Amino acid sequence: MPVKLNSNYVKSYINNNELVAIKPQIEAAHQTLMNKNGLGNDFLGWVNLPSDYDKEEFSRIKEAAKKIQSKADVLIVIGIGGSYLGARAAIELLKSPFYNNLKKETPDIYFVGNNISPTYLNEILSICEGRDIAVNVISKSGTTTEPALAFRIFKDLLEKKYGKEEAKERIFATTDKSKGTLKNLSDSEGYETFVIPDDIGGRFSVLTAVGLLPIAVAGCDIDAVMQGARDAQLAFAENDDNNDCYTYAALRNILYRKNKSVEMLVTYDPSFTLMTEWFKQLFGESEGKDNKGIFPTAATFSTDLHSLGQFIQDGSKIIFETVVDIKKPKQDLFLEEDKENLDGLNFLTNQNMSVVNRKALEGTILAHTEGGIPNIVLEVDEIDEKNFGYMVYFFEKACAVSAYMLGVNPFDQPGVESYKKNMFALLGKPGYEAQKAELEAKLK
Ligand code: PA5
């Protein structure tokens, strides 16, 4: 199993009776998931669609990726939230956090439309100067302000640089199959489009064109990604005692009921840091509803042991940690002995650096567990495309089951609308006139 749950370090917080007592709840959540839309659990990306994923669209993604690789030095990926984070996390994890600085055959990839900072956008525009550009704009609704605004700017840039005809060869849109502003605009301009299937929400869309096109442009093997997800689908299909995905959901739920209301996803490899951002997005937007939910946060150790480590060890006991333990790093570094040993570090030498990282992990798990912080450990063999697909599926399914166990719908996000309404009103969007006056009065 590429991802294996190790529950040794939560055992002192959760007893067997509690694990038995929660079984009916897991079964109910499992059934809800299986019956969703009457189609089976077709929500986790293409792997779960009843008719399998769209093979024609999948090969078009590969073709588009090749075209982008041959035409562009820089790919600009425009999207926000679930519609961009998975791809960004995949590229950092599978390639490198320094992907753009590596010597490589594939284009640099920058992500915009995920904030409204003019400084950020200006900096990326200047990086693009004198370079050949392609754009992948991603929005399911097609109306989200941040990506729509960034796309307006890059569309204009490409049309000025290449002319309208060539610009349309360099713009790829991933959006709804038939409706929305982006779909209409793409059809009228003649862009190649990729579909975000109806049943798949933004944060569950990494394993569709949303994630797969940028991931393929970076030179990752998307067949292997899908194979890993398929393997996980089979491994976690049944609700039985061997289903680590459901056991993880159950442990989270029991800990939450014991007032452990913050889950910290911990990694010991900075290339996994963006995956922890994706995790926060996935669980935060799916579970945090009706005044319920575990607050998802994350840390990269040992970096954050020198800051958050203090709070975790000695602060209020509201946290549990889920540690992603990658057994084999992508690269290792042999530490040579130094004859003079002026820095006193010879006790660390004549071994690989990964051993030092492992001892940090083991020592921290013991210290935190003894300090009142339950640790769930997810053991991952190694990092490759297959295991990435497997992990994505694992977390997505665990998230959906967890939300149903809490009694909330994992697939909507009503809370996100409130800030948007206020922002539109304050910006004077037609139709929001009454709210504008009301909000401005509050701001005085
Ligand atoms: O997971 C989600 O549903 C959200 O994070 C969306 O992906 C995000 O709000 C962007 O939405 P859209 O793709 O419609 O622009």
Coordinates of C-alpha atoms and ligand atoms in Angstrom, one line a residue:
M1 CA 0.0 0.0 0.0
P2 CA 1.6 3.3 -1.0
V3 CA -0.3 5.1 1.9
K4 CA -0.6 3.3 5.2
L5 CA -2.2 4.5 8.4
N6 CA -0.2 4.0 11.6
S7 CA -2.4 4.6 14.6
N8 CA 0.2 3.6 17.3
Y9 CA 0.5 7.2 18.5
V10 CA -3.3 7.9 19.0
K11 CA -3.9 4.7 20.9
S12 CA -3.5 6.3 24.3
Y13 CA -6.2 8.8 23.3
I14 CA -8.7 6.5 21.7
N15 CA -9.9 3.2 23.0
N16 CA -11.2 0.2 21.1
N17 CA -14.8 0.7 22.3
E18 CA -14.8 4.1 20.7
L19 CA -13.6 2.7 17.4
V20 CA -16.4 0.0 17.6
A21 CA -19.0 2.6 18.6
I22 CA -18.3 4.8 15.6
K23 CA -18.7 2.0 13.0
P24 CA -22.5 2.7 12.3
Q25 CA -21.6 6.3 11.6
I26 CA -18.9 5.3 9.1
E27 CA -21.3 3.0 7.4
A28 CA -23.9 5.7 7.1
A29 CA -21.4 8.1 5.7
H30 CA -20.1 5.4 3.3
Q31 CA -23.7 4.8 2.1
T32 CA -24.4 8.5 1.6
L33 CA -21.3 8.8 -0.5
M34 CA -22.1 5.7 -2.6
N35 CA -25.6 6.9 -3.3
K36 CA -24.7 10.4 -4.1
N37 CA -26.7 11.4 -7.2
G38 CA -27.7 7.8 -7.6
L39 CA -24.5 7.3 -9.7
G40 CA -22.1 5.9 -7.2
N41 CA -19.4 8.1 -5.7
D42 CA -18.7 10.1 -8.9
F43 CA -17.2 13.1 -7.2
L44 CA -13.5 12.6 -6.8
G45 CA -12.4 13.4 -10.3
W46 CA -12.5 11.3 -13.4
V47 CA -11.6 8.0 -11.7
N48 CA -15.0 7.7 -10.2
L49 CA -17.2 8.6 -13.1
P50 CA -19.5 5.7 -13.8
S51 CA -18.3 5.5 -17.4
D52 CA -14.7 5.8 -16.4
Y53 CA -12.9 9.0 -17.3
D54 CA -13.2 10.7 -20.6
K55 CA -10.4 9.1 -22.7
E56 CA -10.9 11.5 -25.6
E57 CA -10.5 14.6 -23.3
F58 CA -7.5 12.9 -21.6
S59 CA -5.7 12.5 -24.9
R60 CA -6.5 16.1 -25.8
I61 CA -4.9 17.2 -22.5
K62 CA -1.7 15.4 -23.5
E63 CA -1.8 17.0 -27.0
A64 CA -2.4 20.4 -25.5
A65 CA 0.5 19.9 -23.0
K66 CA 2.8 19.1 -25.9
K67 CA 1.6 22.1 -27.9
I68 CA 2.2 24.4 -24.8
Q69 CA 5.7 22.8 -24.3
S70 CA 6.6 23.5 -27.9
K71 CA 5.3 27.0 -28.1
A72 CA 5.9 28.6 -24.7
D73 CA 8.7 29.4 -22.3
V74 CA 6.2 30.3 -19.7
L75 CA 2.8 28.8 -18.9
I76 CA 0.5 31.1 -16.9
V77 CA -2.1 29.1 -15.0
I78 CA -5.0 31.3 -13.9
G79 CA -7.4 30.0 -11.2
I80 CA -8.2 30.2 -7.5
G81 CA -8.9 27.8 -4.7
G82 CA -9.6 24.3 -5.7
S83 CA -9.2 25.3 -9.3
Y84 CA -5.4 25.8 -9.1
L85 CA -3.9 24.6 -5.9
G86 CA -3.8 20.8 -6.7
A87 CA -1.7 21.4 -9.8
R88 CA 0.6 23.8 -8.1
A89 CA 1.1 21.3 -5.2
A90 CA 1.7 18.4 -7.7
I91 CA 4.4 20.3 -9.6
E92 CA 6.2 21.2 -6.4
L93 CA 6.0 17.7 -5.0
L94 CA 6.7 15.7 -8.2
K95 CA 9.2 18.1 -9.7
S96 CA 10.5 20.6 -7.2
P97 CA 9.6 23.7 -5.2
F98 CA 12.4 25.2 -7.4
Y99 CA 10.8 23.9 -10.6
N100 CA 11.0 27.3 -12.3
N101 CA 14.7 27.6 -11.6
L102 CA 15.6 24.1 -12.8
K103 CA 17.3 23.5 -16.1
K104 CA 14.6 21.7 -18.1
E105 CA 12.9 21.1 -21.4
T106 CA 9.4 22.2 -20.1
P107 CA 8.1 25.7 -19.6
D108 CA 8.3 27.7 -16.4
I109 CA 4.8 27.7 -14.7
Y110 CA 3.4 30.7 -12.8
F111 CA 0.1 30.8 -11.1
V112 CA -2.0 34.0 -11.1
G113 CA -5.7 34.8 -10.5
N114 CA -5.3 33.4 -6.9
N115 CA -5.2 36.8 -5.3
I116 CA -6.0 40.5 -6.2
S117 CA -2.6 41.9 -5.4
P118 CA -1.4 44.3 -8.1
T119 CA 2.2 43.9 -7.0
Y120 CA 2.1 40.1 -7.5
L121 CA 0.6 40.4 -11.0
N122 CA 3.0 43.1 -12.0
E123 CA 5.9 41.0 -11.0
I124 CA 4.7 38.1 -13.0
L125 CA 4.1 40.3 -16.0
S126 CA 7.6 41.5 -15.8
I127 CA 8.9 37.9 -15.7
C128 CA 7.0 37.3 -18.9
E129 CA 8.7 40.1 -20.8
G130 CA 10.5 38.9 -23.9
R131 CA 9.4 35.3 -23.4
D132 CA 6.9 33.2 -25.2
I133 CA 3.7 32.7 -23.2
A134 CA 0.7 30.3 -23.1
V135 CA -2.2 30.6 -20.8
N136 CA -4.5 28.0 -19.1
V137 CA -7.4 29.8 -17.5
I138 CA -9.4 27.6 -15.1
S139 CA -12.8 28.5 -13.6
K140 CA -15.8 26.2 -13.2
S141 CA -18.3 29.0 -12.7
G142 CA -16.4 31.2 -15.1
T143 CA -17.4 34.2 -13.0
T144 CA -14.9 34.2 -10.1
T145 CA -13.5 37.7 -9.9
E146 CA -9.8 36.9 -9.2
P147 CA -9.2 34.6 -12.2
A148 CA -11.5 36.6 -14.5
L149 CA -9.6 39.8 -13.8
A150 CA -6.2 38.2 -14.3
F151 CA -7.4 36.6 -17.5
R152 CA -8.5 39.9 -18.9
I153 CA -5.0 41.2 -18.4
F154 CA -3.2 38.2 -19.9
K155 CA -5.7 37.9 -22.8
D156 CA -4.9 41.5 -23.7
L157 CA -1.2 40.9 -23.3
L158 CA -1.3 37.9 -25.7
E159 CA -3.4 39.6 -28.3
K160 CA -1.1 42.6 -28.3
K161 CA 2.0 40.4 -28.5
Y162 CA 0.8 37.8 -31.0
G163 CA -2.3 39.1 -32.6
K164 CA -5.8 37.6 -32.1
E165 CA -5.3 34.5 -34.3
E166 CA -2.0 33.4 -32.6
A167 CA -3.3 34.3 -29.2
K168 CA -6.2 31.9 -29.5
E169 CA -3.7 29.1 -30.3
R170 CA -2.0 29.9 -26.9
I171 CA -5.0 30.2 -24.7
F172 CA -6.6 27.0 -23.2
A173 CA -9.7 27.3 -21.0
T174 CA -10.9 24.7 -18.5
T175 CA -14.5 25.3 -17.5
D176 CA -18.1 24.1 -17.5
K177 CA -19.1 22.1 -20.5
S178 CA -21.9 24.3 -21.6
K179 CA -22.5 27.4 -19.4
G180 CA -20.9 30.4 -17.8
T181 CA -19.0 33.5 -18.9
L182 CA -15.7 31.8 -19.5
K183 CA -17.4 29.1 -21.6
N184 CA -19.2 31.6 -23.7
L185 CA -16.1 33.8 -24.1
S186 CA -14.0 30.8 -25.1
D187 CA -16.6 29.6 -27.7
S188 CA -16.8 33.1 -29.2
E189 CA -13.0 33.5 -29.3
G190 CA -12.4 30.0 -30.5
Y191 CA -10.2 28.7 -27.6
E192 CA -9.6 25.1 -27.0
T193 CA -11.7 24.1 -24.0
F194 CA -11.5 21.4 -21.4
V195 CA -14.4 20.3 -19.2
I196 CA -14.9 20.4 -15.5
P197 CA -17.5 17.7 -15.1
D198 CA -20.8 18.8 -13.5
D199 CA -20.5 16.6 -10.4
I200 CA -17.0 17.5 -9.5
G201 CA -16.4 20.6 -7.4
G202 CA -13.3 22.8 -7.6
R203 CA -11.4 21.3 -4.7
F204 CA -12.2 17.8 -5.9
S205 CA -11.0 18.5 -9.4
V206 CA -7.3 17.8 -9.4
L207 CA -7.8 14.5 -11.2
T208 CA -9.6 16.2 -14.1
A209 CA -8.3 18.6 -16.8
V210 CA -8.2 21.2 -14.0
G211 CA -5.1 19.6 -12.5
L212 CA -3.9 17.3 -15.2
L213 CA -3.2 19.9 -17.9
P214 CA -0.7 22.0 -15.9
I215 CA 0.7 18.8 -14.4
A216 CA 1.3 17.4 -17.8
V217 CA 2.9 20.6 -19.1
A218 CA 5.4 20.3 -16.2
G219 CA 6.5 16.9 -17.7
C220 CA 4.8 14.6 -15.2
D221 CA 3.3 11.3 -16.2
I222 CA -0.5 11.8 -15.9
D223 CA -1.2 8.2 -16.8
A224 CA 0.6 7.2 -13.7
V225 CA -1.3 9.8 -11.7
M226 CA -4.6 8.3 -12.8
Q227 CA -3.3 4.8 -12.2
G228 CA -2.4 5.7 -8.6
A229 CA -5.9 7.2 -8.1
R230 CA -7.5 4.1 -9.6
D231 CA -5.5 1.9 -7.2
A232 CA -6.7 3.9 -4.3
Q233 CA -10.3 3.7 -5.5
L234 CA -10.0 0.0 -5.4
A235 CA -8.2 -0.1 -2.1
F236 CA -10.8 2.1 -0.4
A237 CA -14.0 1.0 -2.1
E238 CA -15.4 -1.2 0.7
N239 CA -16.2 -0.2 4.3
D240 CA -14.2 -2.8 6.1
D241 CA -11.6 -2.9 8.9
N242 CA -8.8 -2.6 6.4
N243 CA -10.0 0.7 4.9
D244 CA -7.3 3.1 6.2
C245 CA -9.1 6.0 4.5
Y246 CA -12.2 5.4 6.6
T247 CA -10.2 4.7 9.7
Y248 CA -8.4 8.0 9.3
A249 CA -11.9 9.7 9.0
A250 CA -13.1 7.9 12.1
L251 CA -10.0 8.8 14.2
R252 CA -10.4 12.5 13.2
N253 CA -14.1 12.4 14.2
I254 CA -13.4 10.8 17.6
L255 CA -10.6 13.3 18.4
Y256 CA -12.9 16.2 17.4
R257 CA -15.4 15.0 19.9
K258 CA -12.7 15.1 22.5
N259 CA -12.2 18.8 21.8
K260 CA -9.3 18.3 19.5
S261 CA -10.7 20.9 17.0
V262 CA -7.5 21.7 15.1
E263 CA -5.8 19.2 12.8
M264 CA -2.2 20.1 11.8
L265 CA -0.9 18.2 8.7
V266 CA 2.8 17.9 9.2
T267 CA 5.4 17.2 6.6
Y268 CA 9.2 16.9 7.0
D269 CA 9.8 17.7 3.3
P270 CA 9.3 21.2 2.0
S271 CA 8.3 19.8 -1.4
F272 CA 5.1 18.7 0.4
T273 CA 4.3 22.1 1.7
L274 CA 2.0 23.0 -1.1
M275 CA 0.2 19.7 -0.6
T276 CA -0.5 20.8 2.9
E277 CA -2.0 24.0 1.4
W278 CA -4.2 21.8 -0.8
F279 CA -5.2 19.8 2.2
K280 CA -6.3 23.0 4.1
Q281 CA -8.3 24.0 1.1
L282 CA -9.9 20.6 0.7
F283 CA -10.9 20.0 4.3
G284 CA -11.5 23.7 5.3
E285 CA -14.0 24.3 2.5
S286 CA -15.6 20.9 2.8
E287 CA -16.0 20.5 6.5
G288 CA -16.3 23.9 8.1
K289 CA -20.1 24.4 8.1
D290 CA -23.1 24.9 10.4
N291 CA -20.7 26.0 13.2
K292 CA -18.9 22.6 13.0
G293 CA -15.7 21.2 11.7
I294 CA -12.0 20.6 12.4
F295 CA -9.9 23.6 11.6
P296 CA -7.2 22.4 9.2
T297 CA -3.8 23.9 9.5
A298 CA -0.3 22.7 8.5
A299 CA 3.4 22.8 9.4
T300 CA 6.6 21.9 7.7
F301 CA 9.1 20.5 10.2
S302 CA 11.8 20.9 11.3
T303 CA 11.4 24.6 10.2
D304 CA 8.2 25.2 12.1
L305 CA 9.4 23.3 15.2
H306 CA 11.4 26.4 15.8
S307 CA 8.2 28.5 16.0
L308 CA 4.9 26.6 16.2
G309 CA 6.8 23.8 18.0
Q310 CA 6.6 25.7 21.3
F311 CA 2.8 26.0 21.0
I312 CA 2.3 22.4 20.0
Q313 CA 4.4 21.1 22.9
D314 CA 3.2 23.4 25.7
G315 CA 0.2 25.5 24.5
S316 CA -3.5 24.8 24.7
K317 CA -4.4 21.2 23.9
I318 CA -6.7 21.7 21.0
I319 CA -4.5 20.2 18.3
F320 CA -3.9 16.8 16.9
E321 CA -1.3 16.2 14.2
T322 CA -1.5 14.1 11.1
V323 CA 2.1 13.4 10.1
V324 CA 2.9 12.5 6.5
D325 CA 5.9 10.2 6.8
I326 CA 7.6 9.9 3.4
K327 CA 9.8 6.8 3.8
K328 CA 12.2 7.4 1.0
P329 CA 13.2 10.9 0.0
K330 CA 13.7 11.7 -3.7
Q331 CA 17.3 12.4 -3.0
D332 CA 19.7 11.8 -0.2
L333 CA 22.9 13.4 0.9
F334 CA 25.8 11.5 2.6
L335 CA 27.3 13.3 5.5
E336 CA 31.1 13.0 5.6
E337 CA 33.1 12.9 8.8
D338 CA 35.3 15.9 9.5
K339 CA 38.7 15.1 11.1
E340 CA 38.8 18.3 13.1
N341 CA 35.1 18.2 14.2
L342 CA 35.3 21.9 15.2
D343 CA 31.5 22.1 14.9
G344 CA 31.0 19.0 17.0
L345 CA 28.8 17.4 14.4
N346 CA 30.7 14.2 13.8
F347 CA 28.0 12.3 15.8
L348 CA 25.7 13.0 12.7
T349 CA 28.2 11.8 10.1
N350 CA 28.9 8.7 8.1
Q351 CA 25.3 8.4 7.3
N352 CA 22.7 9.9 5.0
M353 CA 21.0 13.1 5.9
S354 CA 17.6 11.4 5.7
V355 CA 18.5 9.5 8.8
V356 CA 18.8 12.8 10.7
N357 CA 15.4 13.9 9.3
R358 CA 13.9 10.5 10.4
K359 CA 15.3 10.8 13.9
A360 CA 13.8 14.3 14.1
L361 CA 10.4 12.9 13.0
E362 CA 10.6 10.0 15.5
G363 CA 11.7 12.2 18.4
T364 CA 9.1 14.8 17.7
I365 CA 6.2 12.3 17.4
L366 CA 7.2 10.9 20.9
A367 CA 7.6 14.4 22.4
H368 CA 4.4 15.7 21.1
T369 CA 2.4 12.6 21.9
E370 CA 3.7 12.7 25.5
G371 CA 2.9 16.4 25.6
G372 CA -0.8 15.7 25.0
I373 CA -0.9 15.9 21.2
P374 CA -2.3 12.8 19.5
N375 CA -0.4 11.9 16.3
I376 CA -1.9 10.0 13.3
V377 CA 0.8 8.9 11.0
L378 CA 0.3 8.4 7.3
E379 CA 3.2 6.4 5.9
V380 CA 4.0 7.0 2.2
D381 CA 6.5 4.8 0.5
E382 CA 8.0 7.4 -1.8
I383 CA 7.0 10.3 -4.0
D384 CA 6.1 9.6 -7.6
E385 CA 3.2 10.3 -9.9
K386 CA 1.4 7.1 -8.9
N387 CA 1.6 7.8 -5.2
F388 CA 0.5 11.4 -5.8
G389 CA -2.7 10.1 -7.5
Y390 CA -3.2 7.6 -4.7
M391 CA -2.8 10.3 -2.0
V392 CA -5.1 12.7 -3.7
Y393 CA -7.8 10.1 -3.8
F394 CA -7.1 9.1 -0.2
F395 CA -7.5 12.6 1.2
E396 CA -10.5 13.4 -1.0
K397 CA -12.4 10.4 0.0
A398 CA -11.5 10.7 3.7
C399 CA -12.6 14.4 3.5
A400 CA -16.0 13.5 2.0
V401 CA -16.6 10.7 4.6
S402 CA -15.5 12.9 7.4
A403 CA -17.9 15.7 6.4
Y404 CA -20.8 13.3 6.2
M405 CA -19.9 11.9 9.6
L406 CA -20.1 15.5 11.0
G407 CA -23.5 15.9 9.3
V408 CA -22.4 18.5 6.7
N409 CA -22.4 18.5 3.0
P410 CA -18.8 18.3 1.7
F411 CA -19.6 19.5 -1.7
D412 CA -21.0 23.0 -1.2
Q413 CA -19.4 26.2 0.2
P414 CA -22.1 28.7 1.1
G415 CA -19.8 30.6 3.5
V416 CA -17.5 31.7 0.7
E417 CA -20.3 33.8 -0.8
S418 CA -20.5 36.3 2.1
Y419 CA -17.2 38.1 1.4
K420 CA -18.0 38.1 -2.4
K421 CA -21.3 39.9 -1.9
N422 CA -19.7 42.6 0.3
M423 CA -16.8 43.0 -2.2
F424 CA -19.2 43.3 -5.1
A425 CA -21.4 45.8 -3.2
L426 CA -18.4 47.9 -2.2
L427 CA -17.1 47.9 -5.8
G428 CA -20.5 49.1 -7.1
K429 CA -21.4 46.0 -9.1
P430 CA -24.9 46.5 -10.7
G431 CA -27.6 45.0 -8.5
Y432 CA -25.8 45.6 -5.2
E433 CA -26.8 49.3 -4.7
A434 CA -28.7 48.9 -1.5
Q435 CA -25.9 46.8 0.2
K436 CA -23.3 49.3 -0.9
A437 CA -24.8 52.2 1.0
E438 CA -25.4 49.9 4.1
L439 CA -21.8 48.7 4.1
E440 CA -20.2 52.1 3.5
A441 CA -22.1 53.4 6.5
K442 CA -20.6 50.6 8.6
L443 CA -17.1 51.4 7.4
K444 CA -17.3 55.1 8.4
Ligands
PA5_1 O1 -13.4 24.1 -4.2 C1 -14.1 25.0 -4.7 O2 -15.2 24.8 -5.1 C2 -13.6 26.5 -4.7 O3 -12.3 26.6 -4.1 C3 -13.4 26.9 -6.2 O4 -12.5 26.0 -6.8 C4 -13.0 28.3 -6.3 O5 -13.8 29.2 -5.5 C5 -12.9 28.8 -7.7 O6 -14.2 28.6 -8.3 P1 -14.3 28.6 -9.9 O7 -13.6 27.4 -10.5 O8 -15.8 28.5 -10.1 O9 -13.7 29.9 -10.4

